[in-house]
Short mmCIF file of C-alpha atoms in Angstrom, two decimals:
data_model
loop_
_atom_site.label_atom_id
_atom_site.label_comp_id
_atom_site.label_asym_id
_atom_site.label_seq_id
_atom_site.Cartn_x
_atom_site.Cartn_y
_atom_site.Cartn_z
CA UNK A 148 161.49 122.32 171.79
CA UNK A 149 162.16 124.55 168.79
CA UNK A 150 162.10 121.57 166.52
CA UNK A 151 158.73 120.59 167.86
CA UNK A 152 157.30 124.10 167.30
CA UNK A 153 158.64 124.12 163.74
CA UNK A 154 157.05 120.82 162.96
CA UNK A 155 153.81 122.06 164.39
CA UNK A 156 153.88 125.17 162.18
CA UNK A 157 154.50 123.07 159.09
CA UNK A 158 151.58 120.83 160.00
CA UNK A 159 149.23 123.79 160.34
CA UNK A 160 150.53 125.34 157.12
CA UNK A 161 149.87 122.14 155.19
CA UNK A 162 146.47 121.77 156.80
CA UNK A 163 145.46 125.33 156.00
CA UNK A 164 146.80 124.98 152.43
CA UNK A 165 144.86 121.75 151.97
CA UNK A 166 141.70 123.36 153.38
CA UNK A 167 142.14 126.33 151.04
CA UNK A 168 142.81 124.03 148.10
CA UNK A 169 139.78 121.96 148.95
CA UNK A 170 137.71 125.11 149.28
CA UNK A 171 138.87 126.28 145.85
CA UNK A 172 138.21 122.84 144.33
CA UNK A 173 134.73 122.71 145.83
CA UNK A 174 134.05 126.30 144.80
CA UNK A 175 135.07 125.58 141.19
CA UNK A 176 133.04 122.38 141.24
CA UNK A 177 130.05 124.32 142.51
CA UNK A 178 130.65 126.97 139.84
CA UNK A 179 130.77 124.40 137.02
CA UNK A 180 127.72 122.82 138.47
CA UNK A 181 125.95 126.00 137.34
CA UNK A 182 128.16 127.02 134.37
CA UNK A 183 129.40 125.22 131.28
CA UNK A 184 133.05 124.39 130.75
CA UNK A 185 135.11 126.70 128.56
CA UNK A 186 135.16 124.39 125.51
CA UNK A 187 131.44 123.79 125.47
CA UNK A 188 129.74 124.38 122.11
CA UNK A 189 125.99 124.02 121.83
CA UNK A 190 124.55 123.91 118.28
CA UNK A 191 127.69 125.64 117.06
CA UNK A 192 127.51 128.37 119.71
CA UNK A 193 130.35 128.82 122.27
CA UNK A 194 128.73 128.51 125.67
CA UNK A 195 131.73 128.38 128.00
CA UNK A 196 131.44 130.07 131.39
CA UNK A 197 127.70 130.73 131.07
CA UNK A 198 124.69 129.27 132.83
CA UNK A 199 122.05 127.03 131.32
CA UNK A 200 119.60 129.92 131.09
CA UNK A 201 122.17 132.08 129.32
CA UNK A 202 122.94 129.19 126.97
CA UNK A 203 119.24 128.82 126.20
CA UNK A 204 119.04 132.49 125.27
CA UNK A 205 122.07 132.22 123.02
CA UNK A 206 120.81 129.06 121.33
CA UNK A 207 117.35 130.50 120.84
CA UNK A 208 118.82 133.64 119.29
CA UNK A 209 121.19 131.59 117.15
CA UNK A 210 118.44 129.37 115.87
CA UNK A 211 116.40 132.42 114.92
CA UNK A 212 119.35 133.80 112.95
CA UNK A 213 120.34 130.46 111.45
CA UNK A 214 121.17 130.42 107.72
CA UNK A 215 122.21 127.34 105.79
CA UNK A 216 124.38 128.32 102.83
CA UNK A 217 124.09 125.81 100.02
CA UNK A 218 127.13 125.64 97.74
CA UNK A 219 126.23 124.57 94.21
CA UNK A 220 128.15 123.50 91.13
CA UNK A 221 129.66 126.39 89.23
CA UNK A 222 130.32 128.55 92.30
CA UNK A 223 126.72 129.62 92.87
CA UNK A 224 125.28 129.70 96.39
CA UNK A 225 121.75 129.85 97.74
CA UNK A 226 120.40 129.91 101.29
CA UNK A 227 117.71 128.43 103.49
CA UNK A 228 116.90 130.46 106.59
CA UNK A 229 115.37 129.60 109.96
CA UNK A 230 112.30 131.57 108.94
CA UNK A 231 111.96 129.53 105.73
CA UNK A 232 111.65 126.28 107.65
CA UNK A 233 110.16 127.44 110.97
CA UNK A 234 113.28 126.56 112.94
CA UNK A 235 112.72 127.22 116.67
CA UNK A 236 114.36 126.33 119.99
CA UNK A 237 112.38 124.04 122.27
CA UNK A 238 112.97 125.02 125.89
CA UNK A 239 112.89 121.59 127.37
CA UNK A 240 115.25 119.96 129.83
CA UNK A 241 117.98 119.23 127.28
CA UNK A 242 120.42 122.02 128.15
CA UNK A 243 119.76 121.66 131.87
CA UNK A 244 120.41 117.94 131.61
CA UNK A 245 123.65 118.60 129.78
CA UNK A 246 124.80 120.88 132.56
CA UNK A 247 123.94 118.25 135.14
CA UNK A 248 125.86 115.60 133.22
CA UNK A 249 129.05 117.54 132.71
CA UNK A 250 130.54 116.07 135.94
CA UNK A 251 131.74 119.21 137.64
CA UNK A 252 133.34 117.24 140.48
CA UNK A 253 136.15 116.19 138.13
CA UNK A 254 136.47 119.61 136.58
CA UNK A 255 140.28 119.50 136.29
CA UNK A 256 139.99 116.61 133.85
CA UNK A 257 137.32 118.30 131.75
CA UNK A 258 139.08 121.56 130.88
CA UNK A 259 141.07 120.10 127.98
CA UNK A 260 138.08 118.39 126.36
CA UNK A 261 135.65 119.76 123.76
CA UNK A 262 132.03 119.60 124.71
CA UNK A 263 129.78 119.52 121.66
CA UNK A 264 126.26 119.55 122.95
CA UNK A 265 124.34 119.43 119.71
CA UNK A 266 122.47 116.29 120.65
CA UNK A 267 121.39 117.93 123.84
CA UNK A 268 119.58 120.77 122.10
CA UNK A 269 115.88 120.41 121.51
CA UNK A 270 114.72 122.30 118.42
CA UNK A 271 112.12 121.80 115.75
CA UNK A 272 111.46 122.68 112.13
CA UNK A 273 108.67 121.94 109.72
CA UNK A 274 109.50 119.17 107.24
CA UNK A 275 107.02 120.42 104.65
CA UNK A 276 108.56 123.88 104.90
CA UNK A 277 112.02 122.38 104.37
CA UNK A 278 110.81 120.65 101.21
CA UNK A 279 109.09 123.82 99.99
CA UNK A 280 112.23 125.90 100.64
CA UNK A 281 114.37 123.35 98.81
CA UNK A 282 112.02 123.21 95.83
CA UNK A 283 112.01 127.01 95.63
CA UNK A 284 115.76 127.14 95.04
CA UNK A 285 117.02 127.86 91.52
CA UNK A 286 119.05 124.66 91.59
CA UNK A 287 115.78 122.73 91.66
CA UNK A 288 114.18 124.62 88.78
CA UNK A 289 114.24 122.33 85.72
CA UNK A 290 114.16 125.34 83.40
CA UNK A 291 117.37 126.71 84.93
CA UNK A 292 119.49 123.59 85.14
CA UNK A 293 121.28 121.46 82.58
CA UNK A 294 120.57 117.76 82.50
CA UNK A 295 123.55 115.40 82.43
CA UNK A 296 124.29 113.73 79.09
CA UNK A 297 126.22 110.57 78.40
CA UNK A 298 129.21 110.68 76.09
CA UNK A 299 128.21 109.47 72.65
CA UNK A 300 129.52 108.81 69.17
CA UNK A 301 128.90 111.49 66.54
CA UNK A 302 129.59 111.32 62.84
CA UNK A 303 131.43 114.20 61.16
CA UNK A 304 132.05 114.75 57.45
CA UNK A 305 134.93 112.28 57.50
CA UNK A 306 134.82 110.11 60.63
CA UNK A 307 133.14 109.09 63.86
CA UNK A 308 134.24 110.86 67.02
CA UNK A 309 133.44 110.57 70.72
CA UNK A 310 131.63 113.60 72.11
CA UNK A 311 132.39 114.04 75.79
CA UNK A 312 129.74 113.78 78.45
CA UNK A 313 127.92 116.79 79.87
CA UNK A 314 128.05 116.82 83.66
CA UNK A 315 125.14 119.22 83.91
CA UNK A 316 123.84 120.46 87.24
CA UNK A 317 120.68 118.45 87.81
CA UNK A 318 120.24 117.32 91.40
CA UNK A 319 118.91 114.07 92.79
CA UNK A 320 116.04 115.44 94.84
CA UNK A 321 115.98 112.72 97.49
CA UNK A 322 119.73 112.84 98.05
CA UNK A 323 119.65 116.62 98.24
CA UNK A 324 116.77 116.62 100.72
CA UNK A 325 118.59 114.07 102.91
CA UNK A 326 121.76 116.20 102.81
CA UNK A 327 119.85 119.37 103.75
CA UNK A 328 118.09 117.60 106.61
CA UNK A 329 121.40 116.24 107.89
CA UNK A 330 122.92 119.73 107.72
CA UNK A 331 120.01 121.21 109.62
CA UNK A 332 120.17 118.50 112.25
CA UNK A 333 123.92 119.07 112.61
CA UNK A 334 123.56 122.84 112.79
CA UNK A 335 126.22 123.41 110.15
CA UNK A 336 126.16 126.68 108.27
CA UNK A 337 127.29 125.52 104.83
CA UNK A 338 126.53 122.50 102.68
CA UNK A 339 128.43 121.52 99.52
CA UNK A 340 126.09 119.62 97.22
CA UNK A 341 129.11 118.50 95.19
CA UNK A 342 130.85 117.00 98.20
CA UNK A 343 127.66 115.31 99.34
CA UNK A 344 127.25 113.63 95.92
CA UNK A 345 123.84 115.13 95.26
CA UNK A 346 124.26 115.66 91.51
CA UNK A 347 122.99 113.18 88.94
CA UNK A 348 126.01 112.06 86.93
CA UNK A 349 126.31 110.71 83.37
CA UNK A 350 126.50 106.95 83.03
CA UNK A 351 128.97 107.00 80.12
CA UNK A 352 132.08 109.18 80.00
CA UNK A 353 134.25 110.25 77.08
CA UNK A 354 137.12 108.00 78.14
CA UNK A 355 134.92 104.90 77.99
CA UNK A 356 137.05 102.20 76.38
CA UNK A 357 134.20 100.51 74.48
CA UNK A 358 132.85 103.82 73.19
CA UNK A 359 136.24 104.81 71.77
CA UNK A 360 136.75 101.36 70.29
CA UNK A 361 133.36 101.57 68.56
CA UNK A 362 134.17 105.02 67.15
CA UNK A 363 137.42 103.70 65.72
CA UNK A 364 135.70 100.69 64.14
CA UNK A 365 132.94 102.85 62.65
CA UNK A 366 135.47 105.31 61.23
CA UNK A 367 137.24 102.46 59.46
CA UNK A 368 133.96 101.40 57.82
CA UNK A 369 133.22 104.98 56.77
CA UNK A 370 136.67 105.89 55.43
CA UNK A 371 135.43 106.33 51.84
CA UNK A 372 134.68 109.75 50.35
CA UNK A 373 132.96 109.17 47.02
CA UNK A 374 131.69 111.90 44.70
CA UNK A 375 129.04 111.16 42.09
CA UNK A 376 129.22 113.98 39.56
CA UNK A 377 125.91 114.79 37.89
CA UNK A 378 126.97 117.93 36.05
CA UNK A 379 125.37 120.82 37.87
CA UNK A 380 124.69 118.58 40.88
CA UNK A 381 126.62 116.06 42.86
CA UNK A 382 126.05 113.41 45.49
CA UNK A 383 128.70 112.73 48.11
CA UNK A 384 128.98 109.39 49.85
CA UNK A 385 130.94 110.08 53.01
CA UNK A 386 130.72 109.26 56.69
CA UNK A 387 127.29 110.86 57.34
CA UNK A 388 125.71 108.88 54.49
CA UNK A 389 127.57 105.66 55.23
CA UNK A 390 126.50 105.92 58.88
CA UNK A 391 122.93 105.12 57.81
CA UNK A 392 124.13 101.93 56.13
CA UNK A 393 126.01 100.54 59.12
CA UNK A 394 124.29 97.89 61.19
CA UNK A 395 125.29 96.20 64.43
CA UNK A 396 125.78 92.43 64.51
CA UNK A 397 124.73 90.23 67.42
CA UNK A 398 128.34 90.07 68.62
CA UNK A 399 128.53 93.88 68.79
CA UNK A 400 130.63 94.36 65.66
CA UNK A 401 129.63 96.66 62.81
CA UNK A 402 129.09 95.91 59.12
CA UNK A 403 127.73 97.75 56.10
CA UNK A 404 124.24 96.58 55.23
CA UNK A 405 124.30 95.83 51.48
CA UNK A 406 120.51 96.11 51.29
CA UNK A 407 120.77 99.69 52.54
CA UNK A 408 123.41 100.46 49.91
CA UNK A 409 121.18 98.91 47.25
CA UNK A 410 118.33 101.16 48.35
CA UNK A 411 120.67 104.13 47.98
CA UNK A 412 121.56 103.14 44.41
CA UNK A 413 117.85 102.77 43.64
CA UNK A 414 117.32 106.26 45.03
CA UNK A 415 120.16 107.62 42.87
CA UNK A 416 118.52 106.14 39.79
CA UNK A 417 115.13 107.51 40.71
CA UNK A 418 116.61 110.94 41.39
CA UNK A 419 118.92 111.27 38.39
CA UNK A 420 117.68 108.93 35.66
CA UNK A 421 115.87 110.76 32.84
CA UNK A 422 115.38 107.96 30.35
CA UNK A 423 111.72 107.62 29.31
CA UNK A 424 110.77 110.31 31.81
CA UNK A 425 109.02 113.60 30.95
CA UNK A 426 111.30 116.45 29.86
CA UNK A 427 110.47 120.11 30.34
CA UNK A 428 111.64 122.09 27.32
CA UNK A 429 111.55 125.79 26.43
CA UNK A 430 110.90 126.17 22.72
CA UNK A 431 112.49 128.69 20.40
CA UNK A 432 109.24 130.61 20.63
CA UNK A 433 109.55 130.79 24.45
CA UNK A 434 106.81 128.32 25.30
CA UNK A 435 107.45 125.59 27.88
CA UNK A 436 106.31 122.17 26.72
CA UNK A 437 106.28 118.83 28.48
CA UNK A 438 107.70 116.04 26.35
CA UNK A 439 106.30 112.72 27.49
CA UNK A 440 107.55 110.40 24.74
CA UNK A 441 110.97 109.42 23.41
CA UNK A 442 113.99 107.27 24.14
CA UNK A 443 116.43 109.97 25.18
CA UNK A 444 118.02 110.27 28.61
CA UNK A 445 120.13 108.66 31.29
CA UNK A 446 119.40 105.24 32.72
CA UNK A 447 121.63 103.80 35.39
CA UNK A 448 122.72 100.17 35.43
CA UNK A 449 121.86 99.67 39.08
CA UNK A 450 123.36 96.21 39.49
CA UNK A 451 126.81 97.20 38.23
CA UNK A 452 126.69 100.56 40.02
CA UNK A 453 125.90 98.73 43.28
CA UNK A 454 128.88 96.39 42.93
CA UNK A 455 131.19 99.31 42.14
CA UNK A 456 129.96 101.23 45.16
CA UNK A 457 130.33 98.28 47.55
CA UNK A 458 133.89 97.72 46.32
CA UNK A 459 134.71 101.41 46.76
CA UNK A 460 133.36 101.33 50.32
CA UNK A 461 135.40 98.24 51.16
CA UNK A 462 138.56 99.90 49.82
CA UNK A 463 137.92 103.22 51.53
CA UNK A 464 138.11 104.85 48.11
CA UNK A 465 138.30 108.63 47.97
CA UNK A 466 137.53 110.38 44.71
CA UNK A 467 134.99 110.59 41.88
CA UNK A 468 133.05 107.48 40.94
CA UNK A 469 131.03 107.29 37.73
CA UNK A 470 127.80 105.25 37.77
CA UNK A 471 127.38 102.66 35.06
CA UNK A 472 124.61 103.39 32.52
CA UNK A 473 122.49 101.39 30.12
CA UNK A 474 121.45 104.62 28.35
CA UNK A 475 123.30 107.92 28.20
CA UNK A 476 122.51 111.45 27.10
CA UNK A 477 124.56 114.38 25.82
CA UNK A 478 124.52 116.38 29.06
CA UNK A 479 124.64 115.24 32.69
CA UNK A 480 123.13 118.53 33.94
CA UNK A 481 119.57 118.82 35.18
CA UNK A 482 118.71 119.81 31.61
CA UNK A 483 120.20 116.75 29.98
CA UNK A 484 119.36 118.01 26.46
CA UNK A 485 122.29 120.38 26.64
CA UNK A 486 123.14 123.11 24.15
CA UNK A 487 123.40 121.05 20.95
CA UNK A 488 120.11 119.64 19.69
CA UNK A 489 117.54 119.66 16.88
CA UNK A 490 114.09 121.17 17.50
CA UNK A 491 111.07 120.50 15.30
CA UNK A 492 107.64 122.12 15.59
CA UNK A 493 104.92 120.22 13.72
CA UNK A 494 102.33 122.99 13.71
CA UNK A 495 104.80 125.57 12.40
CA UNK A 496 106.58 123.10 10.09
CA UNK A 497 109.83 124.62 11.26
CA UNK A 498 113.11 123.07 12.37
CA UNK A 499 116.02 124.58 14.25
CA UNK A 500 119.46 123.23 14.97
CA UNK A 501 121.40 124.56 17.95
CA UNK A 502 125.11 124.13 18.51
CA UNK A 503 126.39 125.00 22.01
CA UNK A 504 123.32 127.14 22.54
CA UNK A 505 123.61 129.05 19.24
CA UNK A 506 121.00 128.55 16.51
CA UNK A 507 122.88 127.61 13.30
CA UNK A 508 119.90 126.34 11.30
CA UNK A 509 116.39 127.74 11.02
CA UNK A 510 114.53 126.09 8.18
CA UNK A 511 111.04 125.15 7.03
CA UNK A 512 110.39 121.41 6.71
CA UNK A 513 107.74 118.96 5.66
CA UNK A 514 106.74 116.30 8.22
CA UNK A 515 104.54 113.23 7.94
CA UNK A 516 101.04 113.43 6.50
CA UNK A 517 98.60 112.88 9.36
CA UNK A 518 95.69 112.48 6.96
CA UNK A 519 97.25 109.29 5.57
CA UNK A 520 98.22 107.88 8.94
CA UNK A 521 101.85 108.93 8.57
CA UNK A 522 102.03 111.67 11.20
CA UNK A 523 105.50 112.26 12.56
CA UNK A 524 105.74 111.07 16.22
CA UNK A 525 105.79 114.16 18.41
CA UNK A 526 105.83 115.45 21.97
CA UNK A 527 108.99 113.58 22.84
CA UNK A 528 112.76 113.60 22.85
CA UNK A 529 114.67 111.04 20.82
CA UNK A 530 118.36 110.48 20.25
CA UNK A 531 119.87 110.34 16.78
CA UNK A 532 120.58 106.68 16.16
CA UNK A 533 122.99 107.01 13.26
CA UNK A 534 124.34 109.09 10.37
CA UNK A 535 124.58 107.91 6.75
CA UNK A 536 125.56 109.56 3.49
CA UNK A 537 123.87 108.70 0.19
CA UNK A 538 121.31 106.34 1.62
CA UNK A 539 118.21 104.95 -0.09
CA UNK A 540 115.07 104.99 2.03
CA UNK A 541 112.64 102.22 1.21
CA UNK A 542 109.13 101.53 2.29
CA UNK A 543 105.81 100.29 1.05
CA UNK A 544 105.42 101.83 -2.40
CA UNK A 545 108.54 104.00 -2.34
CA UNK A 546 112.31 103.99 -2.68
CA UNK A 547 113.91 107.39 -2.15
CA UNK A 548 117.62 108.23 -2.46
CA UNK A 549 118.88 110.92 -0.03
CA UNK A 550 122.23 112.61 0.55
CA UNK A 551 121.99 112.91 4.33
CA UNK A 552 120.13 110.43 6.53
CA UNK A 553 119.82 110.85 10.33
CA UNK A 554 117.27 108.42 11.86
CA UNK A 555 116.10 109.11 15.43
CA UNK A 556 112.93 107.03 15.90
CA UNK A 557 113.09 103.75 14.08
CA UNK A 558 112.49 104.51 10.37
CA UNK A 559 111.69 108.13 11.16
CA UNK A 560 114.56 110.56 10.68
CA UNK A 561 115.84 113.80 9.21
CA UNK A 562 116.95 113.82 5.57
CA UNK A 563 117.21 116.07 2.56
CA UNK A 564 114.76 115.67 -0.34
CA UNK A 565 115.95 117.43 -3.47
CA UNK A 566 112.78 116.48 -5.33
CA UNK A 567 110.83 118.92 -3.23
CA UNK A 568 110.74 122.46 -4.48
CA UNK A 569 109.12 123.98 -1.40
CA UNK A 570 108.91 123.36 2.31
CA UNK A 571 106.83 124.57 5.25
CA UNK A 572 103.30 125.89 5.43
CA UNK A 573 100.55 123.28 5.18
CA UNK A 574 102.19 121.04 2.63
CA UNK A 575 102.40 118.21 5.16
CA UNK A 576 98.61 118.00 5.36
CA UNK A 577 98.24 117.06 1.67
CA UNK A 578 101.68 116.08 0.46
CA UNK A 579 103.45 115.15 3.64
CA UNK A 580 106.14 112.52 4.11
CA UNK A 581 105.80 108.97 5.37
CA UNK A 582 106.83 110.32 8.78
CA UNK A 583 110.35 111.65 8.16
CA UNK A 584 111.46 115.24 8.35
CA UNK A 585 111.98 116.40 4.75
CA UNK A 586 114.63 119.11 4.85
CA UNK A 587 116.21 121.47 2.32
CA UNK A 588 119.60 120.18 1.16
CA UNK A 589 121.78 122.92 2.65
CA UNK A 590 120.04 122.76 6.04
CA UNK A 591 120.30 118.96 6.07
CA UNK A 592 123.99 119.17 5.26
CA UNK A 593 124.67 121.63 8.07
CA UNK A 594 122.73 119.54 10.59
CA UNK A 595 124.50 116.34 9.45
CA UNK A 596 127.87 117.98 10.03
CA UNK A 597 126.81 119.30 13.46
CA UNK A 598 125.08 116.42 15.20
CA UNK A 599 126.44 113.08 16.34
CA UNK A 600 124.93 109.81 17.38
CA UNK A 601 123.07 110.53 20.62
CA UNK A 602 122.24 114.17 19.85
CA UNK A 603 118.69 114.87 21.06
CA UNK A 604 115.87 115.64 18.64
CA UNK A 605 112.89 117.42 20.18
CA UNK A 606 109.57 117.13 18.37
CA UNK A 607 106.39 118.81 19.58
CA UNK A 608 103.09 119.89 18.09
#
């Protein structure tokens, strides 16, 4: 009997416990039929243990406060707000439907799961406003960003080097817009443009194998460092100059274009040759005269100079290289007359001799008689062609012995004439020479001992 009563009590206890458990289960199921599970997140907002209406209020408020932080290259950040793009919550059936579909009758199985209800939220924003907000950002302002640059080869004073690329911070607009739209649709609060690959990148980087190989090959071609010394000026043939002479072959290799080098030699001659070119000269009296005539000056032998230069380039020669000349002068400075020269003024019938810039002779002379067609050639610079002692000058109707003879223009030259008792004045107009410069003995002697073959003689009216 007691055993039967005990069994009966246990039965009722189990029944009551089961009824209570069922009541609790049903109550919780009913509760989660009206409330979201604890791990529910709607558009980034925790919505556990709240009703659909409460969730709508939270989402609506959240959307109104939404800010998308855009992380840019260099650590700068900018933002796009809900107000910027007209982001609003659409109170449709989306949240209610989510609540209906969360299967409250199996609530014990749902507690451990996350419930991300982003796709269940209905919201809207204005696409044109998104584009306007994006375009208004500093990162989209062309005047504020740096464009990417490919790595490239640059020539220095001595070689070719690879200059590394510039990453810059210019954005691909379409990629950036797509990334912003995706971020808005996902409800995320920060967007890294770097991570999303929105930046335009260089196509060639500093570690490019071909680029470095080309720089090495070019440097080998431009190894020479050649100095052309022109007295008070110089021309240097080094990598920057040689770079303009290098051409690319069809197979991608590099060579020096000999035609370009030839053009350079022609330019050198045009720039520095003075032979048969006008000379500006400041006379003893301080007047500047232009001397158009004469045979004095520098003239480069371009063919030989070209060969020498090409050989020097091929050898990578470093040092001074002298051009070859067909005519030379006494000075390689801009003023190629230098400090030692003879100066003759026809109108004054005066001659000066300078040695290293110091006047050592100032003497009257007698030049050619213009009234008999024997005028001394003037307005030019000639070089003394030779020096002779005790010469006899012969011409049509005359044979004249002289002690010092210094021709500078064919049969025209400087010499003494002891048979003359006076010099200077207007003698040349009635009793002038056959074109030579008749000079007092002592002056002629001094000049003879001062000048050398090649010394310039300046004659002007």
